[in-house]
Amino acid sequence: MAKRAVITGITGQDGSYLADLLVDKGYEVTGVVRRSSTPNLLRIEHILDRITLRPADLLDQLSLMRIVKDVRPHEFYNLAAMSFVPASWDQPLLTGEFNSQGVTRVLEAIRQVDPGIRLYQASSSEMFGRVREVPQTEMTPFYPRSPYGVSKVFAHYITVNYRESYDMYACSGILFNHESPRRGLEFVTRKVTDGVARIKLGLADHVGLGNLDACRDWGFAGDYVRAMWLMLQQDEPDDYVIATGVSHSVRKLVEVAFGHAGLDWRQHVRVDPALLRPAEVDHLIGDASKGRRVLGWEPTMSFEKLIAMMVDADLARLASSAGAGVAR
Ligand code: NAP
Ligand code: F7E
């Protein structure tokens, strides 16, 4: 019998890669979507005939209960969130509703319907914020620096609490930044690779950025969803840091991305103070030794290869849409 999985956030970057992975493994995949007035299924268009979509919202307890009751999944991946850090200062209450209480609603739905369902919760390296040690492990204390980071700390601990209170198989994956050609255009890697492609094709002449000194541990999203799945295949539930162990600055990112297209970034990057954050996370670097040891997980793509792949994908996308006269 095929295993059944529910994915919230299936229309997002990670949800789409996870759906690809689970479909390939023979799972029956149900994706949770919230209603929108225009289609937003671009990232999962290629597998729409192999998955089932159901409407629900992290704000609506009954809709989550209904999905868990109807599907009775073996595994539940909670990837839905307000995930863009700057927006969390604009909408701190909504961020808490989605990212914190939304997780409590998911946990309650599972607990009430079938506490045997295995849960993956999408936690984040943003919880480390102003880091207390370098590199960061599962034991590093949290010091979040944004409403987003704060909301994810609540979500992490409520997941741990339900595991310990109700003996549920609930895992918190503390994932460091992971990117791909499917990354949202507002995140810095994709903003840069899209900008490089536009400049290369003569569609723009510069890209505006904020803090060039911030450093992140960037990996490939396809590798990170494999870690999510591995966490739910163990004998015991646990929490894991997933990271490459290599950190680069935003300045290095632009150097690599522009360099890949044969451009000099100094001529095309403008620093825009409006893009600086009220409180910054300066430097993140993860130690995924536990994940490597227990899960057998390894990242497969270097930073340079990842950024080159993203630049190439944006060049191809923009070149073909320009050629076809499609609105950009
Ligand atoms: P993403 O591309 O922004 O996708 C977020 C998803 O959440 C979208 O499918 C979105 O649906 C959905 N969503 C938002 N609010 C919802 C609500 N109220 N009800 C139902 N669905 C809702 O994010 P991602 O990069 O794939 O990240 C996936 C998860 O991992 C998030 O929880 C994020 O915080 C976490 N995370 C990401 C990273 C990273 O580097 N990517 C690292 C650590 C943790 P719509 O399409 O309708 O907007
Ligand atoms: O910023 C700096 C910015 O928005 C990275 C989310 O997936 O990963 C992501 O959060 C860095 C920051 O990602 C621009 O100040 C400079 O220091 O790509 P980002 P993030 O904030 O690290 C974590 C792990 C998550 O969990 C989140 O959901 O880049 N930066 N200039 C810029 N960032 C953006 N977005 N735009 C700029 O123009």
Coordinates of C-alpha atoms and ligand atoms in Angstrom, one line a residue:
M1 CA 0.0 0.0 0.0
A2 CA 1.3 3.4 -0.9
K3 CA 2.3 5.7 2.0
R4 CA 0.2 8.9 2.2
A5 CA 1.7 12.3 2.9
V6 CA 0.2 15.8 3.4
I7 CA 2.3 18.8 2.6
T8 CA 1.3 22.3 3.7
G9 CA 3.1 25.0 1.7
I10 CA 3.2 22.8 -1.4
T11 CA 3.0 25.8 -3.7
G12 CA 6.3 27.2 -2.2
Q13 CA 9.9 26.4 -3.1
D14 CA 10.4 23.5 -0.6
G15 CA 6.9 22.1 -0.9
S16 CA 7.4 21.7 -4.7
Y17 CA 10.7 19.9 -4.3
L18 CA 9.3 17.7 -1.5
A19 CA 6.3 16.8 -3.6
D20 CA 8.7 15.8 -6.5
L21 CA 10.7 13.6 -4.0
L22 CA 7.7 11.9 -2.5
V23 CA 5.9 11.3 -5.8
D24 CA 9.1 9.7 -7.1
K25 CA 9.1 7.5 -4.0
G26 CA 5.6 6.3 -4.7
Y27 CA 3.7 8.3 -2.1
E28 CA 0.2 9.5 -2.5
V29 CA 0.7 13.2 -2.0
T30 CA -2.0 15.7 -0.8
G31 CA -1.0 19.3 -1.0
V32 CA -2.7 22.0 1.1
V33 CA -3.5 25.2 -0.8
R34 CA -5.2 28.3 0.3
R35 CA -7.6 30.0 -2.0
S36 CA -6.2 32.7 -4.3
S37 CA -7.9 34.7 -7.0
T38 CA -5.2 34.0 -9.5
P39 CA -3.4 30.6 -10.0
N40 CA -0.2 30.2 -8.0
L41 CA 0.6 26.6 -9.0
L42 CA 3.6 27.4 -11.1
R43 CA 6.1 25.4 -9.1
I44 CA 4.0 22.3 -9.1
E45 CA 2.5 22.5 -12.6
H46 CA 4.7 19.6 -13.8
I47 CA 3.2 17.2 -11.2
L48 CA -0.4 18.3 -11.0
D49 CA -1.7 15.1 -12.4
R50 CA 0.2 13.1 -9.8
I51 CA -0.9 14.9 -6.6
T52 CA -4.1 15.9 -5.0
L53 CA -4.7 19.5 -3.9
R54 CA -7.1 20.3 -1.0
P55 CA -8.0 23.7 0.4
A56 CA -7.1 24.6 4.0
D57 CA -5.4 27.4 5.8
L58 CA -3.1 27.5 8.8
L59 CA -5.5 30.1 10.3
D60 CA -8.4 27.7 10.2
Q61 CA -8.4 24.8 12.6
L62 CA -11.4 23.1 11.2
S63 CA -10.0 23.0 7.7
L64 CA -6.8 21.4 9.0
M65 CA -8.8 18.8 11.0
R66 CA -10.8 17.9 8.0
I67 CA -7.7 17.2 5.9
V68 CA -6.1 15.1 8.5
K69 CA -9.4 13.1 9.0
D70 CA -10.0 12.6 5.3
V71 CA -6.5 11.8 4.2
R72 CA -5.2 10.0 7.3
P73 CA -1.6 10.5 6.2
H74 CA 1.3 8.5 7.5
E75 CA 3.4 11.7 7.3
F76 CA 2.6 15.4 7.6
Y77 CA 5.1 18.0 6.4
N78 CA 4.2 21.5 7.8
L79 CA 6.1 23.8 5.4
A80 CA 3.5 26.6 5.1
A81 CA 4.6 29.9 6.7
M82 CA 5.0 33.6 6.1
S83 CA 8.7 33.0 5.2
F84 CA 10.0 36.4 4.1
V85 CA 11.9 38.0 7.1
P86 CA 11.4 41.7 6.2
A87 CA 7.6 41.2 5.9
S88 CA 7.5 39.9 9.5
W89 CA 8.3 43.5 10.8
D90 CA 5.4 44.8 8.6
Q91 CA 3.0 42.1 9.9
P92 CA 4.2 40.8 13.2
L93 CA 0.8 39.6 14.4
L94 CA -0.1 37.8 11.2
T95 CA 3.4 36.2 11.2
G96 CA 2.8 34.9 14.7
E97 CA -0.7 33.6 13.7
F98 CA 0.7 31.7 10.7
N99 CA 4.1 30.6 12.0
S100 CA 3.4 30.0 15.7
Q101 CA -0.2 29.3 16.3
G102 CA -0.6 27.8 12.9
V103 CA 1.8 25.1 14.0
T104 CA -0.2 24.6 17.2
R105 CA -3.3 24.1 15.1
V106 CA -1.5 21.5 13.0
L107 CA -0.2 19.7 16.1
E108 CA -3.7 19.7 17.6
A109 CA -5.3 18.4 14.5
I110 CA -2.9 15.5 14.4
R111 CA -3.2 14.9 18.1
Q112 CA -7.0 14.8 18.0
V113 CA -7.4 12.7 14.9
D114 CA -4.4 10.3 15.1
P115 CA -1.4 11.1 17.2
G116 CA 0.5 8.3 15.4
I117 CA 0.9 10.5 12.3
R118 CA 4.5 11.6 11.9
L119 CA 5.1 15.4 11.7
Y120 CA 7.9 17.4 10.2
Q121 CA 8.0 21.1 11.3
A122 CA 10.0 23.6 9.2
S123 CA 12.2 25.3 11.7
S124 CA 14.9 27.8 10.7
S125 CA 18.4 29.0 11.3
E126 CA 16.9 32.4 11.8
M127 CA 16.2 31.2 15.4
F128 CA 19.9 31.5 16.1
G129 CA 19.9 35.2 15.1
R130 CA 22.6 37.0 17.1
V131 CA 24.5 33.7 17.4
R132 CA 25.6 32.4 20.7
E133 CA 28.3 30.1 19.3
V134 CA 29.9 29.3 15.9
P135 CA 29.1 27.1 14.2
Q136 CA 25.5 26.5 15.3
T137 CA 24.3 23.0 16.4
E138 CA 21.1 21.6 17.8
M139 CA 22.4 22.6 21.3
T140 CA 23.1 26.3 20.4
P141 CA 20.8 28.7 22.4
F142 CA 18.4 30.7 20.3
Y143 CA 18.5 34.6 20.0
P144 CA 16.1 35.5 17.2
R145 CA 16.3 39.0 15.6
S146 CA 13.0 39.4 13.8
P147 CA 9.4 38.6 14.4
Y148 CA 9.9 35.8 11.9
G149 CA 12.7 34.3 14.0
V150 CA 10.7 34.7 17.2
S151 CA 7.6 33.0 15.6
K152 CA 9.8 30.1 14.6
V153 CA 11.2 29.7 18.1
F154 CA 7.7 29.3 19.4
A155 CA 6.9 26.8 16.6
H156 CA 10.1 24.8 17.5
Y157 CA 9.3 24.6 21.2
I158 CA 5.6 23.7 20.7
T159 CA 6.7 20.9 18.4
V160 CA 9.1 19.6 21.0
N161 CA 6.5 20.1 23.7
Y162 CA 3.9 18.0 21.9
R163 CA 6.5 15.3 21.3
E164 CA 7.3 15.2 25.0
S165 CA 3.7 15.7 26.3
Y166 CA 1.9 13.3 24.0
D167 CA 4.6 11.0 22.8
M168 CA 4.1 12.1 19.2
Y169 CA 6.6 11.5 16.4
A170 CA 7.2 15.2 15.8
C171 CA 10.5 16.5 14.4
S172 CA 11.8 20.0 14.1
G173 CA 14.3 20.5 11.2
I174 CA 16.5 23.5 11.8
L175 CA 17.3 24.3 8.2
F176 CA 19.8 26.9 7.1
N177 CA 19.1 28.9 4.0
H178 CA 18.4 26.8 0.9
E179 CA 17.9 28.1 -2.6
S180 CA 17.1 27.0 -6.1
P181 CA 15.7 28.3 -9.4
R182 CA 12.3 28.0 -7.7
R183 CA 13.2 30.4 -4.9
G184 CA 10.9 33.4 -4.4
L185 CA 12.2 36.5 -6.3
E186 CA 12.4 38.6 -3.1
F187 CA 15.1 36.4 -1.4
V188 CA 18.6 37.7 -1.9
T189 CA 20.0 34.8 -4.0
R190 CA 17.2 34.8 -6.5
K191 CA 17.0 38.6 -6.5
V192 CA 20.6 38.6 -7.5
T193 CA 20.5 35.8 -10.1
D194 CA 17.3 37.3 -11.7
G195 CA 19.0 40.7 -11.7
V196 CA 22.1 39.3 -13.3
A197 CA 20.0 37.7 -16.1
R198 CA 18.0 40.9 -16.7
I199 CA 21.2 43.0 -16.9
K200 CA 22.9 40.4 -19.2
L201 CA 19.8 40.4 -21.5
G202 CA 19.6 44.2 -21.5
L203 CA 16.4 44.3 -19.6
A204 CA 17.8 46.2 -16.6
D205 CA 21.0 48.0 -15.7
H206 CA 21.3 47.5 -12.0
V207 CA 20.1 45.6 -8.9
G208 CA 19.5 47.3 -5.6
L209 CA 20.6 45.5 -2.5
G210 CA 20.8 46.0 1.3
N211 CA 23.5 44.7 3.6
L212 CA 26.4 43.2 1.5
D213 CA 28.3 42.0 4.6
A214 CA 25.7 39.6 5.9
C215 CA 26.9 36.0 5.7
R216 CA 24.7 32.9 5.2
D217 CA 25.2 29.1 4.9
W218 CA 23.5 28.6 1.5
G219 CA 22.6 25.1 0.2
F220 CA 20.5 23.6 -2.5
A221 CA 16.7 23.1 -1.7
G222 CA 16.6 19.7 -3.4
D223 CA 19.1 18.4 -0.9
Y224 CA 17.3 19.9 2.1
V225 CA 13.9 18.3 1.3
R226 CA 15.7 14.9 1.3
A227 CA 16.7 15.6 4.9
M228 CA 13.0 16.3 5.8
W229 CA 12.0 12.9 4.5
L230 CA 14.9 11.2 6.3
M231 CA 13.9 12.7 9.6
L232 CA 10.5 11.0 9.4
Q233 CA 12.0 7.6 8.6
Q234 CA 13.9 7.1 11.9
D235 CA 13.0 4.9 14.8
E236 CA 12.8 7.9 17.2
P237 CA 11.7 11.5 16.5
D238 CA 14.4 14.2 17.0
D239 CA 15.6 17.6 15.9
Y240 CA 18.3 18.2 13.4
V241 CA 20.4 21.1 12.0
I242 CA 20.7 20.9 8.3
A243 CA 23.4 23.0 6.7
T244 CA 26.4 22.9 4.4
G245 CA 29.0 24.1 7.0
V246 CA 30.2 26.8 4.5
S247 CA 29.2 30.4 4.8
H248 CA 29.6 33.3 2.3
S249 CA 28.8 37.0 2.3
V250 CA 26.2 38.6 0.1
R251 CA 29.1 40.4 -1.5
K252 CA 30.6 37.1 -2.4
L253 CA 27.2 36.0 -3.8
V254 CA 27.1 38.9 -6.2
E255 CA 30.7 38.4 -7.2
V256 CA 30.0 34.7 -8.1
A257 CA 26.7 35.5 -9.8
F258 CA 27.8 38.4 -11.9
G259 CA 31.1 36.7 -12.6
H260 CA 29.3 33.6 -14.0
A261 CA 27.6 35.9 -16.6
G262 CA 30.9 37.7 -17.4
L263 CA 29.8 40.9 -15.7
D264 CA 31.5 43.1 -13.2
W265 CA 29.2 43.5 -10.2
R266 CA 30.7 46.8 -9.1
Q267 CA 29.1 48.4 -12.2
H268 CA 25.6 47.0 -11.5
V269 CA 25.0 46.7 -7.8
R270 CA 23.6 49.7 -5.9
V271 CA 23.3 49.7 -2.2
D272 CA 19.9 50.9 -1.1
P273 CA 19.7 51.8 2.6
A274 CA 15.9 51.2 2.5
L275 CA 16.7 47.5 2.2
L276 CA 18.6 47.3 5.5
R277 CA 16.7 45.5 8.3
P278 CA 15.8 46.9 11.7
A279 CA 17.9 44.1 13.3
E280 CA 20.2 42.0 11.2
V281 CA 21.4 38.4 11.5
D282 CA 25.1 39.0 10.6
H283 CA 26.6 35.6 10.2
L284 CA 25.2 32.1 10.1
I285 CA 27.1 28.8 9.7
G286 CA 25.6 25.4 10.6
D287 CA 27.1 22.2 11.9
A288 CA 25.1 19.3 10.5
S289 CA 27.2 16.6 12.0
K290 CA 24.3 15.0 13.8
G291 CA 22.2 14.9 10.5
R292 CA 25.2 13.4 8.7
R293 CA 25.8 10.8 11.3
V294 CA 22.2 9.7 12.2
L295 CA 20.4 10.4 8.9
G296 CA 23.3 9.8 6.5
W297 CA 22.5 13.1 4.9
E298 CA 25.0 15.0 2.8
P299 CA 24.6 18.2 0.7
T300 CA 25.4 17.5 -3.0
M301 CA 25.9 21.0 -4.4
S302 CA 28.5 23.6 -3.8
F303 CA 27.6 27.3 -3.4
E304 CA 29.3 28.2 -6.7
K305 CA 27.5 25.5 -8.6
L306 CA 24.2 26.4 -7.0
I307 CA 24.5 30.1 -8.0
A308 CA 25.7 29.3 -11.5
M309 CA 22.6 27.0 -11.9
M310 CA 20.3 29.7 -10.7
V311 CA 21.8 32.3 -13.1
D312 CA 21.5 29.9 -16.0
A313 CA 17.9 29.1 -15.2
D314 CA 17.0 32.8 -15.0
L315 CA 18.8 33.5 -18.2
A316 CA 16.9 30.7 -20.0
R317 CA 13.6 31.8 -18.5
L318 CA 13.9 35.5 -19.4
A319 CA 15.4 34.8 -22.8
S320 CA 12.5 32.5 -23.8
S321 CA 9.8 34.8 -22.4
A322 CA 11.3 37.8 -24.2
G323 CA 11.5 35.8 -27.4
A324 CA 7.9 34.7 -27.1
G325 CA 6.7 38.2 -26.3
V326 CA 5.4 37.1 -22.9
A327 CA 5.0 39.9 -20.3
R328 CA 8.0 39.9 -17.9
Ligands
NAP1 P1 7.9 29.8 0.5 O1 8.4 29.5 -0.9 O2 7.7 31.2 0.9 O3 6.5 29.0 0.6 C1 5.6 29.2 1.7 C2 4.4 28.4 1.5 O4 3.5 28.6 2.6 C3 3.6 28.7 0.3 O5 3.1 27.5 -0.3 C4 2.4 29.5 0.9 O6 1.2 29.5 0.1 C5 2.2 28.8 2.1 N1 1.4 29.5 3.1 C6 1.7 30.7 3.7 N2 0.8 31.1 4.6 C7 -0.2 30.1 4.6 C8 -1.4 29.9 5.3 N3 -1.9 30.7 6.2 N4 -2.1 28.7 5.1 C9 -1.6 27.8 4.2 N5 -0.5 28.0 3.5 C10 0.2 29.1 3.7 O7 8.8 29.2 1.6 P2 9.9 28.0 1.5 O8 11.2 28.6 1.2 O9 9.4 26.9 0.6 O10 10.0 27.5 3.0 C11 9.2 26.4 3.4 C12 9.2 26.4 5.0 O11 10.5 26.3 5.5 C13 8.7 27.7 5.6 O12 8.0 27.4 6.8 C14 9.9 28.5 5.9 O13 9.7 29.4 7.0 C15 10.9 27.4 6.3 N6 12.3 27.6 6.1 C16 12.8 27.9 4.9 C17 14.1 28.1 4.7 C18 14.7 28.4 3.3 O14 15.9 28.8 3.2 N7 13.9 28.3 2.2 C19 15.0 27.8 5.7 C20 14.5 27.4 6.9 C21 13.1 27.3 7.1 P3 0.9 30.6 -1.1 O15 1.6 30.1 -2.3 O16 -0.6 30.6 -1.1 O17 1.5 31.9 -0.6
F7E2 O1 18.3 37.4 3.2 C1 20.7 40.2 3.0 C2 19.7 40.2 4.2 O2 15.9 37.4 2.5 C3 19.6 36.9 3.4 C4 14.2 32.7 4.5 O3 14.0 31.5 3.7 O4 16.4 31.9 5.2 C5 15.6 33.0 4.6 O5 15.8 34.2 5.4 C6 20.6 38.0 3.7 C7 20.1 38.9 4.9 O6 17.0 35.3 3.6 C8 19.2 42.0 0.3 O7 19.8 41.4 5.0 C9 21.1 42.1 1.4 O8 21.1 39.2 5.8 O9 17.6 35.9 1.3 P1 17.2 36.5 2.5 P2 16.9 35.3 5.2 O10 16.5 36.5 5.7 O11 18.2 34.7 5.7 C10 16.0 31.6 6.5 C11 16.8 30.4 7.0 C12 14.5 31.4 6.6 O12 14.0 30.6 7.5 C13 13.6 32.4 5.9 O13 12.3 31.8 5.7 O14 20.8 38.9 2.6 N1 20.3 41.1 1.9 N2 20.4 42.7 0.4 C14 19.2 41.0 1.3 N3 18.1 40.2 1.4 C15 17.0 40.4 0.6 N4 16.0 39.6 0.7 N5 17.0 41.4 -0.3 C16 18.1 42.3 -0.5 O15 18.0 43.1 -1.4

